């Protein structure tokens, strides 16, 4: 649509905030009737460069369930938001955030996942959290499934591979939509749903040791069931609370062609399609034609119920949320130096610097991503994860001087502003790990993202005391000035 004027900066109602996930943040893994989730059976990685996500067996799960400690499973302890939520929310209020993205632990409300009656203690905990947020004027942005489905469903039916899991999930979603009507306006269905192609951590499907194409068959079938469950949840919310909105959540894996060679360009196009397939289904409401060839090549056949396509088409999400951390380059041939970050794999870009964990830093790539997503979908966009994982040290003066994090966030926020001037409809920005939490990929504590430091080491030692970093005061100014004071 032609307009004679263009935006000059962030809109007045922009949702500045921060993001967390229950399995990395809450702790209290056995409190008040909570069940064990998939995140709580994945052992910590041996090395910081090795993600431990999907190569898990039923024998591994049996060992984890029998282990009543958190020594090898740091996500079980998180950073104890469960008992410290009032302190943490007070810090967020002081920071001035407008929105706080958190997830509900499905196993806190339905411990095994297949119960017909919810656990009242779990529901009451989130009531307290939302009520305190309302006191502070902080808008909840709530993820329904953030890498933590009930492990009972994996053991009894291999997680989302079984279509019966749809009904269990939608019993959970109907319960929380009714319970928190009027308290929560913004919901997300499945966190970084596309990472289900990596296996267990997202779908709860055990497929370790199978040939790759067989793994893909199981993973895409499980993801189809999540697509249907997401569409049903969208329908439920629109009927239960018409004033609320629901979005999809993608791990955006922006890639560039390694060279102008048409073969590289075509390879990058395919990589992009495999990433955007998920939002094509959830935003457009149907499977795109380009996936037919990919499925045929890998022998994948999706088992759909007769009504599935109609359900998907009738219930697209209201907005598109995504995480953005880095970009890669794609080549049609092997031999490119690889990089890995947030489950995005691809070639290294010689024009970009990288974090201590090898994640390439590309602020301009965020503007490119925003424009591409807006052009493709024409629905409001929401950046719900972006941040820098780094080793923070307490200086001689007792403070944490994290200028590197300020630089990272400032550069990305500047590109967000440029994208808004380009014409992109951007709802908000919740930086990842607003308060230090346990890393998802490696279960480290020393990989810190927050503007608030938590006194805990990788072994779980520490007071758990919270301390503001330099980036806290900086982000406070950014929010107070609606993104104009970035220095």
Coordinates of C-alpha atoms in Angstrom, one line a residue:
X1 CA 0.0 0.0 0.0
X2 CA 1.4 3.4 -1.1
X3 CA 1.9 5.9 1.7
X4 CA 3.3 9.4 1.3
X5 CA 5.1 9.2 4.6
X6 CA 7.1 6.5 6.2
X7 CA 7.8 5.5 9.8
X8 CA 10.8 7.1 11.5
X9 CA 11.3 4.7 14.4
X10 CA 9.6 2.3 16.7
X11 CA 5.8 2.6 17.1
X12 CA 4.5 3.9 20.5
X13 CA 3.0 0.5 21.4
X14 CA 6.1 -1.5 20.6
X15 CA 6.6 -4.4 23.0
X16 CA 10.1 -4.1 24.5
X17 CA 10.9 -7.1 26.6
X18 CA 12.8 -10.2 27.5
X19 CA 12.4 -14.0 27.0
X20 CA 12.9 -17.2 29.0
X21 CA 11.8 -20.8 28.9
X22 CA 10.4 -22.8 31.9
X23 CA 12.9 -25.7 31.4
X24 CA 15.9 -23.4 31.6
X25 CA 14.6 -20.9 34.2
X26 CA 12.0 -22.2 36.6
X27 CA 13.8 -25.1 38.4
X28 CA 11.7 -26.8 41.1
X29 CA 11.4 -29.8 38.9
X30 CA 9.7 -32.0 41.5
X31 CA 7.7 -29.3 43.3
X32 CA 3.9 -29.3 43.8
X33 CA 3.2 -32.4 41.7
X34 CA 5.2 -31.5 38.6
X35 CA 6.1 -34.4 36.2
X36 CA 9.3 -35.0 34.3
X37 CA 9.7 -33.3 30.9
X38 CA 11.8 -34.3 27.9
X39 CA 14.2 -31.4 28.7
X40 CA 14.9 -32.9 32.1
X41 CA 16.2 -36.2 30.8
X42 CA 18.8 -34.8 28.4
X43 CA 22.2 -35.0 30.0
X44 CA 24.5 -32.0 30.0
X45 CA 27.0 -31.8 27.2
X46 CA 30.6 -32.8 27.8
X47 CA 32.0 -29.8 25.8
X48 CA 30.5 -26.4 25.2
X49 CA 30.8 -26.8 21.4
X50 CA 28.8 -30.1 21.4
X51 CA 25.0 -29.7 21.7
X52 CA 23.3 -32.7 23.3
X53 CA 19.7 -32.6 22.0
X54 CA 18.4 -35.6 20.0
X55 CA 20.7 -38.6 20.2
X56 CA 18.9 -40.2 23.1
X57 CA 17.6 -43.7 23.6
X58 CA 14.9 -45.2 25.8
X59 CA 17.7 -46.7 27.9
X60 CA 19.0 -43.1 28.4
X61 CA 15.6 -42.0 29.5
X62 CA 15.3 -44.9 32.0
X63 CA 18.6 -43.9 33.6
X64 CA 17.5 -40.2 33.8
X65 CA 14.1 -41.0 35.4
X66 CA 15.8 -43.2 38.0
X67 CA 18.3 -40.3 38.8
X68 CA 16.7 -38.2 41.5
X69 CA 19.4 -35.5 41.3
X70 CA 20.0 -32.5 39.1
X71 CA 23.8 -33.1 38.9
X72 CA 23.8 -34.3 35.3
X73 CA 20.6 -32.5 34.3
X74 CA 21.0 -28.8 35.1
X75 CA 17.7 -27.8 33.5
X76 CA 16.0 -29.5 36.4
X77 CA 17.4 -26.7 38.7
X78 CA 17.3 -23.8 36.3
X79 CA 17.8 -20.6 38.3
X80 CA 14.8 -21.1 40.6
X81 CA 12.3 -18.6 39.1
X82 CA 9.7 -20.8 40.7
X83 CA 10.6 -19.5 44.2
X84 CA 12.1 -16.1 43.1
X85 CA 9.5 -14.9 40.6
X86 CA 8.5 -11.9 42.7
X87 CA 12.2 -10.7 42.9
X88 CA 12.7 -11.3 39.2
X89 CA 9.5 -9.6 38.1
X90 CA 10.4 -6.6 40.3
X91 CA 13.8 -6.4 38.4
X92 CA 11.9 -6.5 35.1
X93 CA 9.6 -3.8 36.3
X94 CA 12.6 -1.7 37.2
X95 CA 14.0 -2.3 33.8
X96 CA 10.8 -1.0 32.3
X97 CA 10.0 -3.9 30.0
X98 CA 6.6 -3.9 28.4
X99 CA 6.4 -7.7 27.7
X100 CA 7.9 -10.8 29.3
X101 CA 8.0 -14.0 27.2
X102 CA 7.8 -17.1 29.4
X103 CA 6.6 -20.7 28.8
X104 CA 4.2 -22.9 30.6
X105 CA 5.6 -26.2 31.8
X106 CA 3.1 -28.7 30.4
X107 CA 4.2 -31.2 33.1
X108 CA 3.4 -28.7 35.9
X109 CA -0.2 -28.7 34.8
X110 CA -0.6 -32.2 33.4
X111 CA 2.3 -34.1 35.0
X112 CA 2.1 -37.2 32.6
X113 CA 0.4 -35.3 29.8
X114 CA -2.6 -37.7 29.4
X115 CA -4.5 -36.9 32.6
X116 CA -8.1 -35.6 32.2
X117 CA -7.8 -33.4 35.3
X118 CA -5.1 -30.7 35.6
X119 CA -2.8 -30.2 38.6
X120 CA -4.3 -27.2 40.5
X121 CA -0.9 -26.4 42.1
X122 CA 0.6 -25.9 38.7
X123 CA -2.2 -23.7 37.5
X124 CA -2.1 -21.6 40.7
X125 CA 1.6 -20.9 40.2
X126 CA 1.1 -19.3 36.9
X127 CA -1.9 -17.4 38.3
X128 CA 0.5 -15.8 40.8
X129 CA 3.0 -15.0 38.1
X130 CA 0.4 -13.4 35.8
X131 CA -1.2 -11.4 38.6
X132 CA 2.2 -10.0 39.7
X133 CA 2.9 -9.1 36.0
X134 CA -0.4 -7.3 35.8
X135 CA 0.5 -5.2 38.9
X136 CA 3.6 -4.1 37.0
X137 CA 1.9 -3.5 33.7
X138 CA 4.0 -6.3 32.0
X139 CA 2.3 -8.1 29.1
X140 CA 2.8 -11.9 29.2
X141 CA 3.8 -13.5 25.9
X142 CA 3.3 -17.2 26.7
X143 CA 4.8 -20.2 24.8
X144 CA 2.6 -23.3 25.1
X145 CA 5.3 -25.8 24.2
X146 CA 9.0 -24.8 24.7
X147 CA 11.0 -28.0 24.3
X148 CA 9.4 -29.8 27.2
X149 CA 6.6 -32.3 26.6
X150 CA 5.8 -34.9 29.2
X151 CA 8.4 -37.8 29.2
X152 CA 5.5 -40.2 30.0
X153 CA 4.2 -39.6 26.5
X154 CA 7.6 -40.5 25.0
X155 CA 7.8 -43.7 27.0
X156 CA 4.3 -44.8 26.3
X157 CA 3.8 -43.7 22.7
X158 CA 6.9 -42.1 21.4
X159 CA 5.8 -38.5 21.9
X160 CA 4.3 -36.6 19.0
X161 CA 4.7 -39.5 16.6
X162 CA 1.4 -40.8 18.0
X163 CA -1.6 -38.8 16.8
X164 CA -3.2 -39.3 20.2
X165 CA -0.8 -36.7 21.6
X166 CA -2.8 -34.0 19.7
X167 CA -5.9 -34.5 21.9
X168 CA -3.7 -34.5 25.1
X169 CA -2.0 -31.2 24.0
X170 CA -5.3 -29.6 23.1
X171 CA -6.8 -30.6 26.5
X172 CA -3.8 -28.7 28.0
X173 CA -4.3 -25.7 25.7
X174 CA -8.1 -25.5 26.3
X175 CA -7.4 -25.6 30.0
X176 CA -4.9 -22.7 30.1
X177 CA -6.9 -20.6 27.6
X178 CA -9.9 -20.8 29.9
X179 CA -7.9 -20.3 33.1
X180 CA -5.9 -17.3 31.9
X181 CA -8.5 -15.6 29.8
X182 CA -8.1 -11.9 30.3
X183 CA -4.6 -12.3 31.8
X184 CA -2.8 -13.4 28.6
X185 CA -3.2 -11.7 25.3
X186 CA -0.3 -13.1 23.3
X187 CA 0.3 -16.9 22.9
X188 CA 2.8 -18.9 20.9
X189 CA 2.3 -22.5 20.0
X190 CA 5.5 -24.5 19.5
X191 CA 8.9 -22.9 20.1
X192 CA 11.2 -23.1 17.1
X193 CA 9.0 -25.8 15.6
X194 CA 11.3 -26.3 12.7
X195 CA 14.0 -27.7 14.9
X196 CA 11.8 -30.8 15.2
X197 CA 13.7 -32.0 12.2
X198 CA 16.7 -32.5 14.6
X199 CA 14.6 -34.9 16.6
X200 CA 13.9 -35.7 20.2
X201 CA 14.2 -32.3 22.0
X202 CA 11.3 -30.8 20.1
X203 CA 9.0 -33.7 19.3
X204 CA 9.8 -36.2 22.1
X205 CA 10.3 -38.8 19.5
X206 CA 13.1 -41.4 20.1
X207 CA 14.8 -42.3 16.8
X208 CA 18.5 -42.6 17.7
X209 CA 20.4 -45.0 15.5
X210 CA 17.9 -45.1 12.6
X211 CA 19.1 -44.3 9.0
X212 CA 18.7 -40.6 8.3
X213 CA 15.7 -40.9 5.9
X214 CA 13.9 -43.1 8.4
X215 CA 14.5 -40.4 11.1
X216 CA 13.1 -37.8 8.7
X217 CA 10.0 -39.8 8.2
X218 CA 9.3 -40.0 11.9
X219 CA 10.2 -36.4 12.5
X220 CA 8.0 -34.9 9.8
X221 CA 5.1 -37.1 10.8
X222 CA 5.4 -35.9 14.4
X223 CA 5.6 -32.3 13.1
X224 CA 2.5 -32.8 11.1
X225 CA 0.7 -33.7 14.3
X226 CA 2.0 -30.5 15.9
X227 CA 0.8 -28.5 12.9
X228 CA -2.7 -29.9 13.5
X229 CA -2.5 -29.3 17.2
X230 CA -1.4 -25.7 16.6
X231 CA -4.3 -25.1 14.3
X232 CA -6.8 -26.6 16.8
X233 CA -5.3 -24.5 19.6
X234 CA -5.7 -21.4 17.3
X235 CA -9.4 -22.3 16.9
X236 CA -9.8 -22.9 20.6
X237 CA -8.3 -19.5 21.5
X238 CA -10.3 -17.5 19.0
X239 CA -13.5 -19.1 20.4
X240 CA -12.6 -18.9 24.1
X241 CA -10.9 -15.4 24.1
X242 CA -11.6 -13.4 20.9
X243 CA -9.4 -10.6 22.2
X244 CA -6.3 -12.7 22.4
X245 CA -3.9 -13.5 19.6
X246 CA -1.8 -16.6 18.8
X247 CA 1.4 -16.9 16.8
X248 CA 3.8 -19.5 15.4
X249 CA 7.5 -19.5 16.4
X250 CA 10.3 -20.2 14.0
X251 CA 14.0 -20.5 14.5
X252 CA 14.9 -18.3 11.5
X253 CA 18.0 -19.8 9.8
X254 CA 18.8 -17.1 7.3
X255 CA 21.3 -18.2 4.8
X256 CA 23.2 -16.7 1.8
X257 CA 24.6 -18.3 -1.3
X258 CA 28.3 -19.0 -0.9
X259 CA 29.0 -17.6 -4.4
X260 CA 27.0 -16.2 -7.3
X261 CA 27.3 -19.7 -8.9
X262 CA 23.7 -20.6 -9.8
X263 CA 24.2 -24.0 -8.1
X264 CA 25.0 -22.3 -4.8
X265 CA 22.1 -19.9 -5.2
X266 CA 19.7 -22.8 -5.8
X267 CA 21.1 -24.7 -2.8
X268 CA 20.6 -21.7 -0.6
X269 CA 17.0 -21.4 -2.0
X270 CA 16.3 -25.0 -1.0
X271 CA 17.8 -24.4 2.5
X272 CA 15.6 -21.4 2.9
X273 CA 12.5 -23.3 1.8
X274 CA 13.2 -26.1 4.3
X275 CA 13.2 -23.4 7.0
X276 CA 10.2 -21.5 5.8
X277 CA 8.1 -24.6 5.2
X278 CA 6.9 -24.4 8.8
X279 CA 5.7 -20.9 8.6
X280 CA 4.1 -21.6 5.2
X281 CA 2.0 -24.2 6.9
X282 CA 1.2 -22.2 10.0
X283 CA 0.7 -18.8 8.4
X284 CA -0.6 -19.7 5.0
X285 CA -2.5 -22.8 6.2
X286 CA -1.3 -25.4 3.7
X287 CA 1.7 -27.5 2.7
X288 CA 3.7 -25.8 0.0
X289 CA 4.2 -27.6 -3.3
X290 CA 8.0 -27.4 -3.1
X291 CA 8.0 -29.9 -0.3
X292 CA 6.5 -32.6 -2.5
X293 CA 9.8 -33.2 -4.2
X294 CA 11.8 -33.1 -1.0
X295 CA 9.5 -35.6 0.6
X296 CA 9.7 -37.9 -2.5
X297 CA 13.5 -37.7 -2.6
X298 CA 13.7 -38.8 1.0
X299 CA 10.8 -41.4 0.9
X300 CA 8.7 -39.4 3.3
X301 CA 4.9 -40.0 3.3
X302 CA 2.8 -37.9 5.6
X303 CA -0.2 -39.8 7.1
X304 CA -3.0 -37.2 7.3
X305 CA -6.5 -37.6 8.6
X306 CA -9.2 -36.6 6.2
X307 CA -9.9 -33.4 8.0
X308 CA -6.3 -32.2 8.6
X309 CA -5.9 -30.0 5.5
X310 CA -9.2 -28.2 6.2
X311 CA -8.2 -27.6 9.8
X312 CA -4.9 -26.2 8.8
X313 CA -6.4 -23.9 6.1
X314 CA -9.2 -22.6 8.4
X315 CA -7.0 -21.8 11.4
X316 CA -3.8 -19.9 10.4
X317 CA -1.9 -18.0 13.2
X318 CA -2.5 -14.3 13.8
X319 CA 1.2 -13.3 13.8
X320 CA 4.6 -14.8 13.1
X321 CA 7.3 -14.8 15.9
X322 CA 10.8 -16.0 15.5
X323 CA 14.3 -16.3 16.9
X324 CA 17.3 -14.7 15.2
X325 CA 20.9 -15.3 16.3
X326 CA 23.1 -15.7 13.3
X327 CA 23.3 -16.4 9.5
X328 CA 25.2 -19.0 7.5
X329 CA 26.2 -19.5 3.8
X330 CA 25.2 -22.4 1.7
X331 CA 27.2 -24.1 -1.0
X332 CA 26.1 -26.8 -3.5
X333 CA 29.4 -28.6 -2.9
X334 CA 31.1 -29.8 0.3
X335 CA 34.3 -28.2 1.5
X336 CA 32.9 -25.1 3.1
X337 CA 34.2 -24.4 6.6
X338 CA 31.1 -25.1 8.8
X339 CA 29.7 -23.2 11.6
X340 CA 27.0 -24.1 14.1
X341 CA 24.6 -22.0 16.2
X342 CA 21.1 -22.5 17.6
X343 CA 20.9 -25.6 15.5
X344 CA 21.6 -23.7 12.3
X345 CA 24.4 -25.4 10.3
X346 CA 26.1 -24.0 7.3
X347 CA 29.2 -22.4 5.9
X348 CA 31.2 -19.7 7.7
X349 CA 30.9 -16.2 6.3
X350 CA 34.4 -14.5 6.1
X351 CA 32.8 -11.1 6.5
X352 CA 31.3 -11.8 9.9
X353 CA 32.7 -12.0 13.5
X354 CA 31.6 -14.8 15.8
X355 CA 30.8 -15.3 19.5
X356 CA 32.8 -17.4 21.8
X357 CA 30.6 -20.3 20.8
X358 CA 31.1 -19.7 17.1
X359 CA 27.8 -18.1 16.4
X360 CA 28.3 -15.6 13.6
X361 CA 27.2 -12.1 14.4
X362 CA 25.1 -10.5 11.5
X363 CA 22.9 -7.5 12.5
X364 CA 22.2 -6.6 8.9
X365 CA 20.9 -10.2 8.4
X366 CA 18.1 -9.4 10.9
X367 CA 16.9 -6.6 8.6
X368 CA 17.1 -8.9 5.6
X369 CA 15.1 -11.5 7.6
X370 CA 12.5 -9.0 8.6
X371 CA 12.0 -7.8 5.1
X372 CA 11.8 -11.3 3.6
X373 CA 9.3 -12.5 6.2
X374 CA 7.1 -9.4 5.8
X375 CA 7.2 -9.7 2.0
X376 CA 6.3 -13.4 2.1
X377 CA 3.6 -13.4 4.8
X378 CA 2.2 -9.9 5.4
X379 CA 1.3 -10.6 9.0
X380 CA 2.7 -8.8 12.0
X381 CA 6.2 -10.0 13.0
X382 CA 7.6 -10.5 16.5
X383 CA 11.2 -11.1 17.4
X384 CA 10.9 -13.2 20.5
X385 CA 14.6 -14.3 20.8
X386 CA 17.8 -12.5 20.0
X387 CA 20.9 -12.1 22.2
X388 CA 24.5 -12.9 22.8
X389 CA 25.8 -15.8 24.8
X390 CA 29.0 -14.9 26.5
X391 CA 31.2 -15.6 29.5
X392 CA 30.6 -12.7 32.0
X393 CA 33.1 -12.0 34.7
X394 CA 32.7 -9.9 37.8
X395 CA 35.3 -7.1 37.7
X396 CA 37.5 -5.9 40.5
X397 CA 35.0 -3.2 41.2
X398 CA 32.3 -5.9 41.8
X399 CA 30.4 -5.0 38.6
X400 CA 29.8 -6.9 35.3
X401 CA 30.9 -4.7 32.4
X402 CA 29.3 -6.4 29.4
X403 CA 29.9 -3.9 26.7
X404 CA 30.1 -6.7 24.1
X405 CA 26.5 -7.5 24.9
X406 CA 25.5 -3.9 24.6
X407 CA 27.2 -3.6 21.2
X408 CA 25.5 -6.8 20.0
X409 CA 22.0 -5.7 21.1
X410 CA 22.5 -2.1 19.9
X411 CA 23.5 -3.2 16.4
X412 CA 20.5 -5.6 16.1
X413 CA 18.0 -3.0 17.4
X414 CA 19.4 -0.5 14.9
X415 CA 18.6 -2.9 12.1
X416 CA 15.2 -3.5 13.5
X417 CA 14.5 0.2 13.3
X418 CA 15.8 0.2 9.7
X419 CA 13.4 -2.6 8.8
X420 CA 10.4 -0.7 10.4
X421 CA 11.4 2.3 8.2
X422 CA 11.4 -0.1 5.3
X423 CA 7.8 -0.8 6.0
X424 CA 7.9 -4.0 8.1
X425 CA 5.1 -4.4 10.7
X426 CA 7.1 -5.4 13.8
X427 CA 5.2 -5.9 17.0
X428 CA 8.0 -6.2 19.6
X429 CA 11.3 -7.6 20.7
X430 CA 12.0 -9.8 23.6
X431 CA 15.7 -10.3 24.0
X432 CA 16.7 -13.9 24.9
X433 CA 17.6 -14.7 28.5
X434 CA 16.8 -11.4 30.1
X435 CA 17.9 -13.0 33.4
X436 CA 20.8 -15.5 33.2
X437 CA 19.5 -19.1 32.8
X438 CA 20.8 -22.5 31.9
X439 CA 21.8 -22.9 28.3
X440 CA 19.4 -25.1 26.3
X441 CA 21.9 -26.6 23.9
X442 CA 24.7 -27.6 26.4
X443 CA 23.1 -27.0 29.8
X444 CA 25.9 -24.7 30.8
X445 CA 25.4 -21.8 33.2
X446 CA 28.5 -20.0 32.0
X447 CA 27.0 -19.2 28.6
X448 CA 25.1 -16.1 29.8
X449 CA 22.6 -14.0 27.9
X450 CA 21.0 -11.8 30.5
X451 CA 21.1 -8.2 31.6
X452 CA 20.9 -9.6 35.1
X453 CA 23.6 -11.9 36.4
X454 CA 22.7 -15.0 38.5
X455 CA 25.3 -16.3 40.9
X456 CA 25.4 -20.0 39.9
X457 CA 28.2 -22.0 38.1
X458 CA 28.0 -24.9 35.7
X459 CA 27.9 -27.4 38.6
X460 CA 25.0 -25.6 40.3
X461 CA 27.1 -23.9 43.0
X462 CA 26.3 -20.4 44.1
X463 CA 23.8 -18.2 46.0
X464 CA 21.4 -17.6 43.0
X465 CA 21.6 -13.9 43.9
X466 CA 20.7 -11.6 41.1
X467 CA 22.9 -8.7 40.1
X468 CA 22.4 -6.0 37.4
X469 CA 25.0 -5.8 34.6
X470 CA 26.0 -2.7 32.7
X471 CA 23.6 -3.9 30.0
X472 CA 20.7 -3.5 32.4
X473 CA 21.1 0.3 32.6
X474 CA 21.7 0.5 28.9
X475 CA 18.5 -1.6 28.0
X476 CA 16.5 0.5 30.5
X477 CA 17.5 3.7 28.6
X478 CA 16.6 2.0 25.3
X479 CA 13.2 1.1 26.5
X480 CA 12.5 4.5 28.1
X481 CA 13.4 6.2 24.9
X482 CA 11.5 3.8 22.7
X483 CA 14.7 2.7 20.9
X484 CA 16.2 6.1 20.2
X485 CA 19.1 6.0 22.7
X486 CA 21.2 3.1 21.6
X487 CA 24.7 4.4 22.6

